[in-house]
Backbone as a chain_set.jsonl record, in Angstrom:
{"seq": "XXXXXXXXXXXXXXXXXXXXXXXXXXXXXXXXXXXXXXXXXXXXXXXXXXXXXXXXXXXXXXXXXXXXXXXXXXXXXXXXXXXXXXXXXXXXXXXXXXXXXXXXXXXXXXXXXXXXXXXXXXXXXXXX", "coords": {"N": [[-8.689, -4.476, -16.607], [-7.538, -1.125, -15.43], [-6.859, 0.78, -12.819], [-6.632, 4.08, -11.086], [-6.74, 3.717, -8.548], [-5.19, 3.926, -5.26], [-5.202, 4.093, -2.341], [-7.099, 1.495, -0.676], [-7.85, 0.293, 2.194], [-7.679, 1.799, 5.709], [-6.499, 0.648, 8.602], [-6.448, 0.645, 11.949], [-4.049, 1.185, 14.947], [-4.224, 1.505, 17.138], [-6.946, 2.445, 18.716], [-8.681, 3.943, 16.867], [-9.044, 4.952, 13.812], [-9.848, 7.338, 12.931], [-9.39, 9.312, 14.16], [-6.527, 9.344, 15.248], [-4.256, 11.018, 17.005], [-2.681, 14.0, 17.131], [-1.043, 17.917, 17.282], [-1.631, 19.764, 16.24], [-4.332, 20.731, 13.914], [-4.271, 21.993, 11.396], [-1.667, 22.012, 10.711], [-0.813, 19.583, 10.239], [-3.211, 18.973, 8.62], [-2.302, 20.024, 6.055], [0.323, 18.617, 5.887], [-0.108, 15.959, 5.654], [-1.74, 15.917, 3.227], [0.247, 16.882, 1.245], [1.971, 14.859, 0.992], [0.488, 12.572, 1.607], [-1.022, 12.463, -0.339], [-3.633, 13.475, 0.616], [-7.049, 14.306, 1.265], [-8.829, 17.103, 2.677], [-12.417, 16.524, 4.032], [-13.956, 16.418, 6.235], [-14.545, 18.221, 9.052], [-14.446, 18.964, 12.205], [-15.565, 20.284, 16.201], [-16.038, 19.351, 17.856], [-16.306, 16.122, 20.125], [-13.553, 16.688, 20.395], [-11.02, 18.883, 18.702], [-11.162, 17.661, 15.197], [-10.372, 16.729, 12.185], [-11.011, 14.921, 9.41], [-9.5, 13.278, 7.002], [-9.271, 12.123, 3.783], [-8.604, 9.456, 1.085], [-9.243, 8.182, -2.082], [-11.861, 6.795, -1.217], [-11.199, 6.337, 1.221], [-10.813, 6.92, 4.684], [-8.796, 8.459, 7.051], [-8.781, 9.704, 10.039], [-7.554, 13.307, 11.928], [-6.865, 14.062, 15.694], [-6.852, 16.376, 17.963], [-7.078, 14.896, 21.04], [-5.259, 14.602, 23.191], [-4.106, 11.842, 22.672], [-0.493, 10.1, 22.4], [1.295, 10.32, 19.611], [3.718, 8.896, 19.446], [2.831, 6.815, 19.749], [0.976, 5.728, 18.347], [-0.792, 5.162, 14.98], [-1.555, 3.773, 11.699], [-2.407, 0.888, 9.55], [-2.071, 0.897, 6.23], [-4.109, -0.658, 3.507], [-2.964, -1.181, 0.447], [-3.149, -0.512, -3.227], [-1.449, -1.1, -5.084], [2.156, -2.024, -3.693], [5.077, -0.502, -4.479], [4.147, 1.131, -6.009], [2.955, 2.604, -4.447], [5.288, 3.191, -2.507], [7.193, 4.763, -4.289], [5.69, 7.03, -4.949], [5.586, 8.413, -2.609], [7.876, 8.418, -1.784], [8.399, 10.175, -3.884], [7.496, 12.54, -3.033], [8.556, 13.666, -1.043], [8.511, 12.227, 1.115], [10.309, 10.204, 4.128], [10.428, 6.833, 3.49], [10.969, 3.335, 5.272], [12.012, 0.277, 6.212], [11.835, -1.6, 4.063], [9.933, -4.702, 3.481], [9.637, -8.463, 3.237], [6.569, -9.297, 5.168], [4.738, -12.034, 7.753], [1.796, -12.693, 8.176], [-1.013, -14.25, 9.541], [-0.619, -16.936, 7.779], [-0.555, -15.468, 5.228], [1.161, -13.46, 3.284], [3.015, -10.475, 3.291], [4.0, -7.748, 1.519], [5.812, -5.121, 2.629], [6.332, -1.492, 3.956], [7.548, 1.19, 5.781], [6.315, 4.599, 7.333], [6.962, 7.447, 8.962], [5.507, 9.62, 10.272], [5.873, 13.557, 10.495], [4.499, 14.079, 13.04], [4.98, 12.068, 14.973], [3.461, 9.996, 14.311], [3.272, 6.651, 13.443], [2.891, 4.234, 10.365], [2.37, 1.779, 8.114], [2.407, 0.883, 5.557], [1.023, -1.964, 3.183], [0.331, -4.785, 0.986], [-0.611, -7.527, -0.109], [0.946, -10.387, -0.809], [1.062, -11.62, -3.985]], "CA": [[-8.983, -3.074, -16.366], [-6.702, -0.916, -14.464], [-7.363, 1.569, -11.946], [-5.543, 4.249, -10.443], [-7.161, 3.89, -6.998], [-4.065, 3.544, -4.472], [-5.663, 3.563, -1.048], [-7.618, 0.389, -0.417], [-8.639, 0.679, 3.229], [-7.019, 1.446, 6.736], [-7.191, 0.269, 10.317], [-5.833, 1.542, 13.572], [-2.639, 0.477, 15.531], [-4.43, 1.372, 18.591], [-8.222, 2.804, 18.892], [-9.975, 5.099, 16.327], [-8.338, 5.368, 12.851], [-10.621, 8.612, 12.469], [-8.799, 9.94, 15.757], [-5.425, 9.556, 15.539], [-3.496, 12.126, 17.688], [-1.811, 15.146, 16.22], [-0.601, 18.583, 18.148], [-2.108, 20.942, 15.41], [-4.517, 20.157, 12.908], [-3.679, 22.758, 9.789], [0.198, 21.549, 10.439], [-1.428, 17.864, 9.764], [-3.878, 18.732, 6.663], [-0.815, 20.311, 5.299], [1.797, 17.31, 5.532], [-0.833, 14.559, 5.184], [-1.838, 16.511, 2.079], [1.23, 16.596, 0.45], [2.853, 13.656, 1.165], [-0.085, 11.106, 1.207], [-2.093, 12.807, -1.527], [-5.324, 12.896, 1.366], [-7.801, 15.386, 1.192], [-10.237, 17.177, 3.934], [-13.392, 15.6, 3.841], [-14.746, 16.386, 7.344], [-13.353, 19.181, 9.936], [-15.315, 18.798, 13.879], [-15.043, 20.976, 16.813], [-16.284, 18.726, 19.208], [-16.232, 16.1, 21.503], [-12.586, 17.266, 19.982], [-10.797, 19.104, 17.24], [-11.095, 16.395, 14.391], [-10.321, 16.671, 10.974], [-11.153, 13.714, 8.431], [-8.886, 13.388, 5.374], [-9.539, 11.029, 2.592], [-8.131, 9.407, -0.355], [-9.503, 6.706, -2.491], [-12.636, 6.88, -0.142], [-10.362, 5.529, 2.592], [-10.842, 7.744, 5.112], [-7.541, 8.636, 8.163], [-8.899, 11.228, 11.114], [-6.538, 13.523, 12.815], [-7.773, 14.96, 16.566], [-6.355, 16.831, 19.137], [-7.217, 14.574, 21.902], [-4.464, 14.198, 23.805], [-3.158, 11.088, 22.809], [0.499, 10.205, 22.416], [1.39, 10.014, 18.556], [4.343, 7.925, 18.964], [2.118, 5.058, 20.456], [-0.407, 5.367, 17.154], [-0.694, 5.066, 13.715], [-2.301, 2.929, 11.107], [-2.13, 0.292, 8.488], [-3.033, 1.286, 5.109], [-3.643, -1.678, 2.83], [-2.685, -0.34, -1.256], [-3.292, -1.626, -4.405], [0.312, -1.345, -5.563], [3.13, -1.161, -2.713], [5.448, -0.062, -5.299], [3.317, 2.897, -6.841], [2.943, 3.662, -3.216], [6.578, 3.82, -2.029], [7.692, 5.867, -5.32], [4.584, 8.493, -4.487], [5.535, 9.185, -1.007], [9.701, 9.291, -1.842], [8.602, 11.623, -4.536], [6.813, 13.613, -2.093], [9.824, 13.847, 0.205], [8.732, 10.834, 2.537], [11.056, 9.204, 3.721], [10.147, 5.382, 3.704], [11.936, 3.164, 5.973], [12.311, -1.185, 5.96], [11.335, -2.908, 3.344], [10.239, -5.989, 3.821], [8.156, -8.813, 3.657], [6.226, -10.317, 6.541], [3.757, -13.105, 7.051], [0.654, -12.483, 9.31], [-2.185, -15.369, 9.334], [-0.668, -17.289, 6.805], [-0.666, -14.29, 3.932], [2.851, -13.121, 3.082], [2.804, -9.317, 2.768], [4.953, -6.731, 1.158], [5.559, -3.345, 3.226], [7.359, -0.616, 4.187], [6.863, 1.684, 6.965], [6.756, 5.975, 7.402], [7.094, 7.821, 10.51], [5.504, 11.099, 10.038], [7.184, 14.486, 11.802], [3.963, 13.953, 14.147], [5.077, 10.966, 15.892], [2.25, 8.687, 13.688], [3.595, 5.308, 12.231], [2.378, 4.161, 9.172], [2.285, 0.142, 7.834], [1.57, 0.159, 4.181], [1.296, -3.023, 2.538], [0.114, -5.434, 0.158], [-0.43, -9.083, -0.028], [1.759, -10.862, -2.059], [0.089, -13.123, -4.636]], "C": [[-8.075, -2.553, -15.257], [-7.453, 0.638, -13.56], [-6.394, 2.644, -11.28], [-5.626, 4.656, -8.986], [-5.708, 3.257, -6.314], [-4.12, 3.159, -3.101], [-6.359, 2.763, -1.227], [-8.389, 0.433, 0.837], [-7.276, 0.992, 4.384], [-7.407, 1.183, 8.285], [-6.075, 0.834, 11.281], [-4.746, 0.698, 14.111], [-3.451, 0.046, 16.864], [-6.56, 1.285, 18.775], [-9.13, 3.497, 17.759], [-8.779, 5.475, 14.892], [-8.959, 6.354, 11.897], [-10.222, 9.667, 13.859], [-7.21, 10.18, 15.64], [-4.748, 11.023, 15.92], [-2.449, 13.523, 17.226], [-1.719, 16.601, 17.201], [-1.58, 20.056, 17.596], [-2.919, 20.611, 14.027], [-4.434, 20.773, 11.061], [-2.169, 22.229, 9.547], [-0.142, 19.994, 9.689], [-2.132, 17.818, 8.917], [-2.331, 18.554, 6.105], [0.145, 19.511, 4.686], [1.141, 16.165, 4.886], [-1.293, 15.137, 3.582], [-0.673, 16.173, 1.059], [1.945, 15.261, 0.322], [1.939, 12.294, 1.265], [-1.397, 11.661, 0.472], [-3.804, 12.985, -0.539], [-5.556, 14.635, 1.235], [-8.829, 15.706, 2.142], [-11.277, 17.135, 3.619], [-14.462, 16.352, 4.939], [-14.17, 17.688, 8.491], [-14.951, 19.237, 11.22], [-15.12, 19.898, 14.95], [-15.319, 20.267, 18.192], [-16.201, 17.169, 19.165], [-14.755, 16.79, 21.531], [-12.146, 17.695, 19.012], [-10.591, 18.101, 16.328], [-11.001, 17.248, 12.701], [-10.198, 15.132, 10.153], [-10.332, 14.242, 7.317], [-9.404, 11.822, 4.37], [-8.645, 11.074, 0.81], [-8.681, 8.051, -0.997], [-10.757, 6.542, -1.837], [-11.816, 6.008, 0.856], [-10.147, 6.444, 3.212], [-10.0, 7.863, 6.583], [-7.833, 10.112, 8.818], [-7.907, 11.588, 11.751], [-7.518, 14.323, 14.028], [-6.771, 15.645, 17.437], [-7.049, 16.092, 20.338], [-6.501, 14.303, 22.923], [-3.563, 12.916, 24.086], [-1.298, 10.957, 22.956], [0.822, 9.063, 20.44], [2.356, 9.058, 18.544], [4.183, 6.436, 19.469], [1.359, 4.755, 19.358], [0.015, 5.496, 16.203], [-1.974, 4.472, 13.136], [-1.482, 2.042, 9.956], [-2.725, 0.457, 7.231], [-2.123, 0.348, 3.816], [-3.829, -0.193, 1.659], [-2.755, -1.504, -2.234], [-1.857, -1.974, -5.171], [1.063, -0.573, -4.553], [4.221, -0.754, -3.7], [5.166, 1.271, -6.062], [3.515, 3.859, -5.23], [4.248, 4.706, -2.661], [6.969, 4.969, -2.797], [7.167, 7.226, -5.111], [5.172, 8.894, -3.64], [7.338, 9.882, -1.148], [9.472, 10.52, -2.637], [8.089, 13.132, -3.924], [7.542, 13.854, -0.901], [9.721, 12.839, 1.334], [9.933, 10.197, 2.743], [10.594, 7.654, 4.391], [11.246, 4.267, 4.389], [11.47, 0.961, 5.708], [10.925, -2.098, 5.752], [11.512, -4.113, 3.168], [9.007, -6.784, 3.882], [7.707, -9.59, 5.045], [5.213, -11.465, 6.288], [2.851, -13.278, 8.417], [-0.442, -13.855, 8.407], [-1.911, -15.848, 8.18], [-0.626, -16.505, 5.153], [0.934, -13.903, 4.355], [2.552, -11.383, 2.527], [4.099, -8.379, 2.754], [4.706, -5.367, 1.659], [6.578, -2.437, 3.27], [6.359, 0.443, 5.92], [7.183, 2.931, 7.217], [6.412, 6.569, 8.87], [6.714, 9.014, 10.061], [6.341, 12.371, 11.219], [6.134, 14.468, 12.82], [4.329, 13.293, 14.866], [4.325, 9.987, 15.033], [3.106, 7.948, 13.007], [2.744, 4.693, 11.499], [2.95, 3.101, 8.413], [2.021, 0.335, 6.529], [1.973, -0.702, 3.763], [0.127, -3.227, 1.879], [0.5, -6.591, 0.288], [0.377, -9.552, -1.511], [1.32, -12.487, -2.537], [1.209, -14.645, -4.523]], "O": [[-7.802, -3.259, -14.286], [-8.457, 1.273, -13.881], [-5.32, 2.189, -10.888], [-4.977, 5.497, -8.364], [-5.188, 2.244, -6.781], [-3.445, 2.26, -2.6], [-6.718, 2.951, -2.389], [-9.601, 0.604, 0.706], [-6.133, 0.602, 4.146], [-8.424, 1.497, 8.903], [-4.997, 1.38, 11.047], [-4.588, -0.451, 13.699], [-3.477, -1.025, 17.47], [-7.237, 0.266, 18.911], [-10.35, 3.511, 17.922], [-7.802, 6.204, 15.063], [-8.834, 6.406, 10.673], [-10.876, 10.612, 14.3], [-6.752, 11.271, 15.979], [-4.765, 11.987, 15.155], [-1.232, 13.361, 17.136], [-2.497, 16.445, 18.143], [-2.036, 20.994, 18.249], [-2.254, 20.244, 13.058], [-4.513, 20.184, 9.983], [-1.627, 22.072, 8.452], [0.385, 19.547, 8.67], [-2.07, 16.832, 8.183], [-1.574, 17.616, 5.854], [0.653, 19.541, 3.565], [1.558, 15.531, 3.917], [-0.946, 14.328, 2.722], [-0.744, 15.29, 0.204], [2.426, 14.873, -0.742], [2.409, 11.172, 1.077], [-2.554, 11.317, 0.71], [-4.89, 12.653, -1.014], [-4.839, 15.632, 1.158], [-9.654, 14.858, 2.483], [-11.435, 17.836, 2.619], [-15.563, 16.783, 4.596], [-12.947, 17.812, 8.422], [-16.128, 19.498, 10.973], [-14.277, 20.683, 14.515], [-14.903, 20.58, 19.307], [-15.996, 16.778, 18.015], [-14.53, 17.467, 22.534], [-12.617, 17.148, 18.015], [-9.608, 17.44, 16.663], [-11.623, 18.253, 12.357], [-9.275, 14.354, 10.391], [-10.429, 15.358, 6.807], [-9.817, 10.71, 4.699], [-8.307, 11.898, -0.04], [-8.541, 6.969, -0.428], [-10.77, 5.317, -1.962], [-12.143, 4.838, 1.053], [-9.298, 7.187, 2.721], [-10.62, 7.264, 7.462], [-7.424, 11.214, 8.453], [-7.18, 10.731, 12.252], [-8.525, 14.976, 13.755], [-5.665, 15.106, 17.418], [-7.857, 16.891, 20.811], [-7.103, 13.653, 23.778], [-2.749, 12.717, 24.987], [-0.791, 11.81, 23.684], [0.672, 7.876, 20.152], [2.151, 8.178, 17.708], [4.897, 5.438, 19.566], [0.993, 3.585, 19.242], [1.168, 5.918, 16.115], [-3.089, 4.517, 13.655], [-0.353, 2.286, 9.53], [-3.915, 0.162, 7.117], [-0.982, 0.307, 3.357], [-4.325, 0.932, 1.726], [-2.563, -2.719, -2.187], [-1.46, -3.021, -5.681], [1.015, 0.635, -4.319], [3.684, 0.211, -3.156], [5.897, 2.14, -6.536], [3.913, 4.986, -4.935], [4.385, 5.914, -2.468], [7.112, 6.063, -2.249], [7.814, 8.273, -5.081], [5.452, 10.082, -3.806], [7.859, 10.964, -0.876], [9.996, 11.609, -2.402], [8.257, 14.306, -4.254], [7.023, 14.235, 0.149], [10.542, 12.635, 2.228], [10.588, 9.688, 1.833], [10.46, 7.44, 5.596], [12.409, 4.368, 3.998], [10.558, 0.63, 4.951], [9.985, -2.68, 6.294], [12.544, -4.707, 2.855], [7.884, -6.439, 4.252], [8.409, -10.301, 5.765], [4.847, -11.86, 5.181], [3.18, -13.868, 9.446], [-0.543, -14.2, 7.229], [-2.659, -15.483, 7.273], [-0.677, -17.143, 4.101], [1.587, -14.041, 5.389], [1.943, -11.144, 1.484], [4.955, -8.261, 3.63], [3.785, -4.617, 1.334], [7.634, -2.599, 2.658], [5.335, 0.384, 6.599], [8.392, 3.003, 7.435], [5.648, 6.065, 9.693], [7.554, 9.613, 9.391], [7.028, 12.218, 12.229], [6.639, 14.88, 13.865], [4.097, 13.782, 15.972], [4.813, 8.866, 15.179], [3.709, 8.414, 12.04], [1.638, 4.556, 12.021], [4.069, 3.345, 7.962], [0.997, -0.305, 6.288], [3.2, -0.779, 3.702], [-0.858, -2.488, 1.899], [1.621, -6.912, 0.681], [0.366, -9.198, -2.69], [1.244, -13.623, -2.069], [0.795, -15.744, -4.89]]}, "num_chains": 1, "name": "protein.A"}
């Protein structure tokens, strides 16, 4: 049976991968929208501006908290890194070194996007 779920799950670089740092959050639906297919889910006004996006139920917050975006990101595992990369180039991403690595014994296939926020961005896939 095939599926055409693409997100899987993601986790944080740093602290709160329902937080991550952004300057403006309509400039950040907007891009994350287009370019990683996510959708708003959630929109906050307090303890800070927060917006939840989601795709796949895998859910990536942006806030105005004052972090510093080019310290954060996330890793977002996928069910096919391949479907993924193609999506995002076709969506003007540009995707940057591919390659595999090998954390705890697992050998994984990634790549890696830098949005125009500052946020870096790990997707991979374990390689059977």
């Amino acid at each position: 049976m095939t599926t055409n779920k693409l997100f899987e799950a993601a986790f944080p670089f740093v602290e709160d991968v329902l937080a991550l740092p952004v300057l403006n959050l309509d400039e950040a639906a907007s891009w994350y929208g287009k370019a990683f297919g996510l959708v708003e889910v959630e929109r906050h006004d307090t303890p800070n501006p927060t917006i939840i996006m989601a795709r796949d139920d895998v859910k990536i917050g942006f806030s105005i908290n004052g972090g510093d975006a080019t310290q954060e990101g996330a890793a977002v595992l996928v069910a096919d890194i391949h479907r993924a990369k193609e999506e995002l180039e076709a969506n003007g991403v540009e995707t940057a070194n591919w390659r595999v690595d090998e954390r705890d014994g697992e050998r994984l296939q990634v790549f890696f996007v830098v949005a125009p926020d500052g946020l870096c961005f790990y997707f991979h896939q374990p390689i059977d």
